[in-house]
PDB file of C-alpha atoms in Angstrom:
ATOM      1  CA  GLY A   1      49.334  58.062 -63.968  1.00 80.00           C
ATOM      2  CA  ASN A   2      46.216  60.140 -63.831  1.00 86.00           C
ATOM      3  CA  SER A   3      42.805  58.537 -63.682  1.00 92.00           C
ATOM      4  CA  VAL A   4      39.183  59.423 -63.005  1.00 94.00           C
ATOM      5  CA  THR A   5      36.591  57.044 -61.671  1.00 95.00           C
ATOM      6  CA  GLN A   6      32.964  57.999 -61.724  1.00 94.00           C
ATOM      7  CA  MET A   7      29.748  56.396 -60.710  1.00 88.00           C
ATOM      8  CA  GLU A   8      28.462  53.749 -63.061  1.00 84.00           C
ATOM      9  CA  GLY A   9      25.193  54.556 -64.712  1.00 86.00           C
ATOM     10  CA  PRO A  10      22.618  54.720 -65.862  1.00 94.00           C
ATOM     11  CA  VAL A  11      20.960  56.870 -63.231  1.00 96.00           C
ATOM     12  CA  THR A  12      17.198  57.353 -63.480  1.00 97.00           C
ATOM     13  CA  LEU A  13      15.428  59.946 -61.354  1.00 97.00           C
ATOM     14  CA  SER A  14      12.078  61.619 -61.149  1.00 97.00           C
ATOM     15  CA  GLU A  15      11.798  65.338 -61.693  1.00 97.00           C
ATOM     16  CA  GLU A  16      12.732  67.406 -58.617  1.00 96.00           C
ATOM     17  CA  ALA A  17      14.762  64.582 -57.101  1.00 97.00           C
ATOM     18  CA  PHE A  18      18.216  65.172 -55.622  1.00 97.00           C
ATOM     19  CA  LEU A  19      21.147  64.161 -57.771  1.00 97.00           C
ATOM     20  CA  THR A  20      24.611  62.985 -56.799  1.00 97.00           C
ATOM     21  CA  ILE A  21      27.117  61.597 -59.261  1.00 97.00           C
ATOM     22  CA  ASN A  22      30.291  60.477 -57.549  1.00 97.00           C
ATOM     23  CA  CYS A  23      33.722  61.159 -58.972  1.00 97.00           C
ATOM     24  CA  THR A  24      37.123  60.340 -57.507  1.00 97.00           C
ATOM     25  CA  TYR A  25      40.500  60.920 -59.041  1.00 96.00           C
ATOM     26  CA  THR A  26      44.149  59.974 -58.937  1.00 94.00           C
ATOM     27  CA  ALA A  27      46.678  62.544 -60.058  1.00 89.00           C
ATOM     28  CA  THR A  28      50.184  63.808 -59.561  1.00 80.00           C
ATOM     29  CA  GLY A  29      50.466  67.386 -58.472  1.00 79.00           C
ATOM     30  CA  TYR A  30      47.430  69.606 -58.076  1.00 82.00           C
ATOM     31  CA  PRO A  31      44.962  69.014 -60.866  1.00 89.00           C
ATOM     32  CA  SER A  32      42.107  71.176 -62.040  1.00 91.00           C
ATOM     33  CA  LEU A  33      38.801  69.311 -61.972  1.00 94.00           C
ATOM     34  CA  PHE A  34      35.886  69.555 -64.383  1.00 95.00           C
ATOM     35  CA  TRP A  35      32.423  68.295 -65.103  1.00 97.00           C
ATOM     36  CA  TYR A  36      31.408  68.167 -68.736  1.00 96.00           C
ATOM     37  CA  VAL A  37      27.892  67.404 -69.968  1.00 96.00           C
ATOM     38  CA  GLN A  38      26.777  65.945 -73.272  1.00 92.00           C
ATOM     39  CA  TYR A  39      23.160  66.478 -74.253  1.00 92.00           C
ATOM     40  CA  PRO A  40      21.704  64.150 -76.895  1.00 88.00           C
ATOM     41  CA  GLY A  41      23.135  64.857 -80.339  1.00 84.00           C
ATOM     42  CA  GLU A  42      25.551  67.497 -79.086  1.00 86.00           C
ATOM     43  CA  GLY A  43      29.203  67.763 -78.143  1.00 86.00           C
ATOM     44  CA  LEU A  44      30.584  67.772 -74.627  1.00 90.00           C
ATOM     45  CA  GLN A  45      30.177  71.133 -72.906  1.00 92.00           C
ATOM     46  CA  LEU A  46      31.950  72.420 -69.842  1.00 93.00           C
ATOM     47  CA  LEU A  47      29.446  72.465 -66.976  1.00 96.00           C
ATOM     48  CA  LEU A  48      31.666  73.617 -64.118  1.00 96.00           C
ATOM     49  CA  LYS A  49      35.211  73.533 -62.862  1.00 94.00           C
ATOM     50  CA  ALA A  50      37.376  73.969 -59.780  1.00 94.00           C
ATOM     51  CA  THR A  51      41.070  74.690 -59.840  1.00 90.00           C
ATOM     52  CA  LYS A  52      42.190  74.228 -56.242  1.00 90.00           C
ATOM     53  CA  ALA A  53      41.270  72.442 -53.042  1.00 93.00           C
ATOM     54  CA  ASP A  54      37.997  73.523 -51.400  1.00 95.00           C
ATOM     55  CA  ASP A  55      36.905  75.456 -54.470  1.00 95.00           C
ATOM     56  CA  LYS A  56      33.279  74.968 -55.395  1.00 97.00           C
ATOM     57  CA  GLY A  57      32.282  75.049 -59.035  1.00 96.00           C
ATOM     58  CA  SER A  58      28.672  75.829 -59.835  1.00 97.00           C
ATOM     59  CA  ASN A  59      26.494  76.350 -62.883  1.00 96.00           C
ATOM     60  CA  LYS A  60      22.821  75.832 -63.807  1.00 95.00           C
ATOM     61  CA  GLY A  61      22.028  74.643 -60.269  1.00 97.00           C
ATOM     62  CA  PHE A  62      24.806  72.026 -60.314  1.00 98.00           C
ATOM     63  CA  GLU A  63      27.626  72.134 -57.784  1.00 98.00           C
ATOM     64  CA  ALA A  64      30.822  70.242 -57.097  1.00 98.00           C
ATOM     65  CA  THR A  65      33.454  70.824 -54.406  1.00 98.00           C
ATOM     66  CA  TYR A  66      37.118  69.977 -54.863  1.00 97.00           C
ATOM     67  CA  ARG A  67      37.982  67.731 -51.905  1.00 96.00           C
ATOM     68  CA  LYS A  68      41.685  67.074 -51.762  1.00 94.00           C
ATOM     69  CA  GLU A  69      41.486  64.955 -48.622  1.00 94.00           C
ATOM     70  CA  THR A  70      39.122  62.467 -50.270  1.00 95.00           C
ATOM     71  CA  THR A  71      40.331  63.101 -53.856  1.00 96.00           C
ATOM     72  CA  SER A  72      36.739  63.628 -54.898  1.00 97.00           C
ATOM     73  CA  PHE A  73      34.666  66.018 -56.987  1.00 98.00           C
ATOM     74  CA  HIS A  74      31.087  64.801 -56.661  1.00 98.00           C
ATOM     75  CA  LEU A  75      28.417  66.478 -58.775  1.00 98.00           C
ATOM     76  CA  GLU A  76      25.180  67.490 -57.040  1.00 98.00           C
ATOM     77  CA  LYS A  77      21.931  69.176 -57.898  1.00 98.00           C
ATOM     78  CA  GLY A  78      19.108  69.759 -55.488  1.00 97.00           C
ATOM     79  CA  SER A  79      16.204  69.389 -57.905  1.00 96.00           C
ATOM     80  CA  VAL A  80      16.708  67.879 -61.337  1.00 97.00           C
ATOM     81  CA  GLN A  81      14.617  68.655 -64.397  1.00 97.00           C
ATOM     82  CA  VAL A  82      13.785  66.594 -67.458  1.00 97.00           C
ATOM     83  CA  SER A  83      16.105  68.882 -69.433  1.00 96.00           C
ATOM     84  CA  ASP A  84      19.045  67.696 -67.295  1.00 97.00           C
ATOM     85  CA  SER A  85      18.891  64.300 -68.998  1.00 97.00           C
ATOM     86  CA  ALA A  86      22.357  63.864 -70.488  1.00 96.00           C
ATOM     87  CA  VAL A  87      25.689  62.116 -70.062  1.00 95.00           C
ATOM     88  CA  TYR A  88      27.932  63.660 -67.408  1.00 97.00           C
ATOM     89  CA  PHE A  89      31.710  63.332 -67.539  1.00 95.00           C
ATOM     90  CA  CYS A  90      34.148  64.031 -64.736  1.00 96.00           C
ATOM     91  CA  ALA A  91      37.619  65.070 -65.868  1.00 94.00           C
ATOM     92  CA  LEU A  92      40.926  66.401 -64.618  1.00 92.00           C
ATOM     93  CA  ARG A  93      43.827  68.374 -65.974  1.00 88.00           C
ATOM     94  CA  ASP A  94      47.168  67.713 -64.375  1.00 79.00           C
ATOM     95  CA  SER A  95      48.838  70.890 -63.204  1.00 69.00           C
ATOM     96  CA  GLY A  96      52.213  69.634 -64.351  1.00 62.00           C
ATOM     97  CA  GLY A  97      51.248  69.360 -67.993  1.00 57.00           C
ATOM     98  CA  SER A  98      52.741  71.872 -70.372  1.00 51.00           C
ATOM     99  CA  ASN A  99      49.933  71.263 -72.851  1.00 57.00           C
ATOM    100  CA  TYR A 100      46.326  70.874 -72.318  1.00 67.00           C
ATOM    101  CA  LYS A 101      45.103  67.322 -71.937  1.00 82.00           C
ATOM    102  CA  LEU A 102      42.024  66.160 -70.086  1.00 89.00           C
ATOM    103  CA  THR A 103      41.697  62.782 -68.420  1.00 91.00           C
ATOM    104  CA  PHE A 104      38.066  61.694 -68.402  1.00 93.00           C
ATOM    105  CA  GLY A 105      35.915  59.185 -66.637  1.00 92.00           C
ATOM    106  CA  LYS A 106      33.554  56.869 -68.500  1.00 90.00           C
ATOM    107  CA  GLY A 107      30.566  59.150 -68.230  1.00 93.00           C
ATOM    108  CA  THR A 108      27.289  58.668 -66.376  1.00 95.00           C
ATOM    109  CA  LEU A 109      23.992  58.647 -68.218  1.00 95.00           C
ATOM    110  CA  LEU A 110      21.273  60.522 -66.328  1.00 97.00           C
ATOM    111  CA  THR A 111      17.637  60.174 -67.297  1.00 97.00           C
ATOM    112  CA  VAL A 112      15.081  62.359 -65.569  1.00 97.00           C
ATOM    113  CA  ASN A 113      11.446  61.335 -65.909  1.00 96.00           C
ATOM    114  CA  PRO A 114       8.533  63.766 -65.580  1.00 95.00           C
TER     115      PRO A 114
ATOM    116  CA  GLU B   1      27.293  80.467 -79.467  1.00 76.00           C
ATOM    117  CA  PRO B   2      30.082  79.329 -81.814  1.00 80.00           C
ATOM    118  CA  GLU B   3      30.510  75.595 -82.090  1.00 90.00           C
ATOM    119  CA  VAL B   4      32.893  72.924 -83.295  1.00 94.00           C
ATOM    120  CA  THR B   5      31.549  71.058 -86.308  1.00 95.00           C
ATOM    121  CA  GLN B   6      32.428  67.474 -87.159  1.00 96.00           C
ATOM    122  CA  THR B   7      31.691  65.536 -90.322  1.00 93.00           C
ATOM    123  CA  PRO B   8      30.498  62.952 -90.996  1.00 93.00           C
ATOM    124  CA  SER B   9      28.412  62.046 -87.962  1.00 94.00           C
ATOM    125  CA  HIS B  10      28.702  58.362 -88.862  1.00 96.00           C
ATOM    126  CA  GLN B  11      31.383  56.631 -90.881  1.00 96.00           C
ATOM    127  CA  VAL B  12      31.421  52.957 -91.783  1.00 97.00           C
ATOM    128  CA  THR B  13      34.541  51.466 -93.314  1.00 97.00           C
ATOM    129  CA  GLN B  14      36.170  48.153 -94.041  1.00 97.00           C
ATOM    130  CA  MET B  15      39.178  46.996 -92.053  1.00 97.00           C
ATOM    131  CA  GLY B  16      42.398  48.137 -93.704  1.00 97.00           C
ATOM    132  CA  GLN B  17      40.839  51.158 -95.380  1.00 97.00           C
ATOM    133  CA  GLU B  18      41.914  54.732 -94.787  1.00 97.00           C
ATOM    134  CA  VAL B  19      39.491  57.161 -93.173  1.00 97.00           C
ATOM    135  CA  ILE B  20      39.620  60.901 -92.689  1.00 96.00           C
ATOM    136  CA  LEU B  21      37.550  62.498 -89.988  1.00 97.00           C
ATOM    137  CA  ARG B  22      36.933  66.185 -90.414  1.00 96.00           C
ATOM    138  CA  CYS B  23      36.497  68.995 -87.949  1.00 97.00           C
ATOM    139  CA  VAL B  24      35.979  72.733 -88.171  1.00 97.00           C
ATOM    140  CA  PRO B  25      37.138  74.262 -84.871  1.00 95.00           C
ATOM    141  CA  ILE B  26      35.924  77.592 -83.567  1.00 93.00           C
ATOM    142  CA  SER B  27      37.531  80.264 -85.696  1.00 90.00           C
ATOM    143  CA  ASN B  28      39.611  82.186 -83.142  1.00 87.00           C
ATOM    144  CA  HIS B  29      40.827  79.112 -81.267  1.00 90.00           C
ATOM    145  CA  LEU B  30      44.472  78.125 -81.401  1.00 88.00           C
ATOM    146  CA  TYR B  31      44.577  74.685 -79.741  1.00 90.00           C
ATOM    147  CA  PHE B  32      43.027  71.631 -81.333  1.00 93.00           C
ATOM    148  CA  TYR B  33      42.473  68.131 -80.035  1.00 94.00           C
ATOM    149  CA  TRP B  34      41.186  64.698 -80.859  1.00 96.00           C
ATOM    150  CA  TYR B  35      39.676  62.392 -78.273  1.00 96.00           C
ATOM    151  CA  ARG B  36      37.892  59.108 -78.684  1.00 95.00           C
ATOM    152  CA  GLN B  37      35.510  56.935 -76.715  1.00 92.00           C
ATOM    153  CA  ILE B  38      35.236  53.224 -77.343  1.00 93.00           C
ATOM    154  CA  LEU B  39      31.789  51.993 -76.383  1.00 89.00           C
ATOM    155  CA  GLY B  40      31.546  51.507 -72.633  1.00 84.00           C
ATOM    156  CA  GLN B  41      34.991  52.898 -71.945  1.00 88.00           C
ATOM    157  CA  LYS B  42      36.499  56.225 -70.946  1.00 88.00           C
ATOM    158  CA  VAL B  43      36.952  59.195 -73.214  1.00 90.00           C
ATOM    159  CA  GLU B  44      40.635  59.017 -74.157  1.00 93.00           C
ATOM    160  CA  PHE B  45      43.004  61.743 -75.283  1.00 93.00           C
ATOM    161  CA  LEU B  46      44.636  61.128 -78.645  1.00 96.00           C
ATOM    162  CA  VAL B  47      46.490  64.266 -79.671  1.00 94.00           C
ATOM    163  CA  SER B  48      46.795  68.003 -79.239  1.00 91.00           C
ATOM    164  CA  PHE B  49      47.890  70.406 -81.967  1.00 92.00           C
ATOM    165  CA  TYR B  50      49.159  73.941 -81.730  1.00 89.00           C
ATOM    166  CA  ASN B  51      51.000  76.256 -84.073  1.00 88.00           C
ATOM    167  CA  ASN B  52      50.769  73.719 -86.905  1.00 90.00           C
ATOM    168  CA  GLU B  53      52.414  70.894 -85.073  1.00 91.00           C
ATOM    169  CA  ILE B  54      51.579  68.135 -82.632  1.00 93.00           C
ATOM    170  CA  SER B  55      52.194  69.356 -79.112  1.00 88.00           C
ATOM    171  CA  GLU B  56      51.310  66.160 -77.288  1.00 88.00           C
ATOM    172  CA  LYS B  57      50.082  62.696 -78.164  1.00 92.00           C
ATOM    173  CA  SER B  58      49.063  59.576 -76.299  1.00 92.00           C
ATOM    174  CA  GLU B  59      50.343  56.051 -76.753  1.00 92.00           C
ATOM    175  CA  ILE B  60      47.197  55.317 -78.741  1.00 93.00           C
ATOM    176  CA  PHE B  61      48.281  57.785 -81.405  1.00 95.00           C
ATOM    177  CA  ASP B  62      50.679  55.524 -83.270  1.00 93.00           C
ATOM    178  CA  ASP B  63      52.004  55.694 -86.826  1.00 94.00           C
ATOM    179  CA  GLN B  64      48.587  54.777 -88.216  1.00 96.00           C
ATOM    180  CA  PHE B  65      47.239  58.129 -87.072  1.00 97.00           C
ATOM    181  CA  SER B  66      48.011  61.580 -88.362  1.00 97.00           C
ATOM    182  CA  VAL B  67      46.518  65.035 -88.018  1.00 97.00           C
ATOM    183  CA  GLU B  68      46.573  67.983 -90.315  1.00 94.00           C
ATOM    184  CA  ARG B  69      45.317  71.518 -90.553  1.00 92.00           C
ATOM    185  CA  PRO B  70      45.203  71.778 -94.340  1.00 86.00           C
ATOM    186  CA  ASP B  71      43.806  75.303 -94.396  1.00 87.00           C
ATOM    187  CA  GLY B  72      42.722  78.001 -91.997  1.00 79.00           C
ATOM    188  CA  SER B  73      39.534  76.305 -90.936  1.00 88.00           C
ATOM    189  CA  ASN B  74      39.726  72.505 -91.052  1.00 94.00           C
ATOM    190  CA  PHE B  75      41.431  70.065 -88.716  1.00 96.00           C
ATOM    191  CA  THR B  76      41.531  66.433 -89.789  1.00 97.00           C
ATOM    192  CA  LEU B  77      42.338  63.074 -88.254  1.00 97.00           C
ATOM    193  CA  LYS B  78      43.501  60.368 -90.652  1.00 97.00           C
ATOM    194  CA  ILE B  79      43.684  56.684 -89.848  1.00 97.00           C
ATOM    195  CA  ARG B  80      45.763  55.015 -92.558  1.00 96.00           C
ATOM    196  CA  SER B  81      44.744  51.390 -92.209  1.00 95.00           C
ATOM    197  CA  THR B  82      41.795  50.952 -89.906  1.00 96.00           C
ATOM    198  CA  LYS B  83      41.511  48.071 -87.452  1.00 96.00           C
ATOM    199  CA  LEU B  84      38.434  46.673 -85.783  1.00 97.00           C
ATOM    200  CA  GLU B  85      39.565  48.180 -82.490  1.00 96.00           C
ATOM    201  CA  ASP B  86      39.526  51.671 -84.002  1.00 97.00           C
ATOM    202  CA  SER B  87      35.729  51.566 -83.845  1.00 97.00           C
ATOM    203  CA  ALA B  88      34.784  54.398 -81.497  1.00 97.00           C
ATOM    204  CA  MET B  89      33.229  57.829 -81.218  1.00 95.00           C
ATOM    205  CA  TYR B  90      35.849  60.400 -82.170  1.00 97.00           C
ATOM    206  CA  PHE B  91      35.549  63.885 -80.708  1.00 96.00           C
ATOM    207  CA  CYS B  92      37.300  66.967 -81.993  1.00 97.00           C
ATOM    208  CA  ALA B  93      37.805  69.890 -79.622  1.00 94.00           C
ATOM    209  CA  SER B  94      39.342  73.338 -79.650  1.00 92.00           C
ATOM    210  CA  SER B  95      40.282  75.976 -77.111  1.00 89.00           C
ATOM    211  CA  GLU B  96      41.539  79.521 -76.916  1.00 86.00           C
ATOM    212  CA  ALA B  97      45.016  80.537 -75.865  1.00 70.00           C
ATOM    213  CA  GLY B  98      46.046  81.572 -72.400  1.00 60.00           C
ATOM    214  CA  LEU B  99      44.103  80.916 -69.240  1.00 54.00           C
ATOM    215  CA  ASP B 100      40.911  80.260 -71.190  1.00 54.00           C
ATOM    216  CA  ASN B 101      42.482  77.231 -72.784  1.00 63.00           C
ATOM    217  CA  GLU B 102      41.142  75.235 -69.868  1.00 73.00           C
ATOM    218  CA  LYS B 103      37.709  75.368 -71.463  1.00 82.00           C
ATOM    219  CA  LEU B 104      37.472  72.945 -74.323  1.00 88.00           C
ATOM    220  CA  PHE B 105      34.707  73.143 -76.884  1.00 91.00           C
ATOM    221  CA  PHE B 106      33.812  69.762 -78.312  1.00 92.00           C
ATOM    222  CA  GLY B 107      32.076  68.725 -81.471  1.00 94.00           C
ATOM    223  CA  SER B 108      29.236  66.225 -81.397  1.00 92.00           C
ATOM    224  CA  GLY B 109      31.507  63.452 -82.596  1.00 94.00           C
ATOM    225  CA  THR B 110      31.960  61.056 -85.496  1.00 97.00           C
ATOM    226  CA  GLN B 111      30.924  57.472 -84.839  1.00 96.00           C
ATOM    227  CA  LEU B 112      33.429  55.295 -86.691  1.00 97.00           C
ATOM    228  CA  SER B 113      32.503  51.673 -87.312  1.00 97.00           C
ATOM    229  CA  VAL B 114      35.189  49.389 -88.742  1.00 97.00           C
ATOM    230  CA  LEU B 115      33.819  46.157 -90.196  1.00 96.00           C
TER     231      LEU B 115
END
């Protein structure tokens, strides 16, 4: 079956540090890959996505590249801000599904200190 | 920006009691979902709902669970006889039709505690 494994948290960084949150996946077919973010007290929000191999999703300074050869979709940001403190979820959608279902990882808590 | 609203934010109940978790999806969305996250574990898919019927459900979604869209705005999850292991954060989500249905909009969740 499908599964997503992401880096265990929590991750604590200083402002302007470089961020990487690792995500690897197992899936049948050719999944679409997503990063969702949950800010304190809010619902999960789509941060970025990639739908095929070598695609790069980007948003708000975050990037992730769909690597089929390593089955990975690592999230990166060159310089984090305090406002990036949140829980980050990696997820996939199997291309073979007739209905929309996301498979998530556990989430990684990021805290950015000033 | 429009948002998915969930009530209550916290629900405490006794084992064996029925609970109803409520959600108001975004008004022009056609697909509705429930997910849950047990503390320390992955966010898990429970059910998807389209055109007034369940379109897909997971093995978690057994006979104790049901969903309903009682009117044009609400989407509810009912657990008939709660167990301790039902304690989790429950997330409602909705999405548009077509290609944009890949983008799910989630509510902020209902934390259910079964005692």
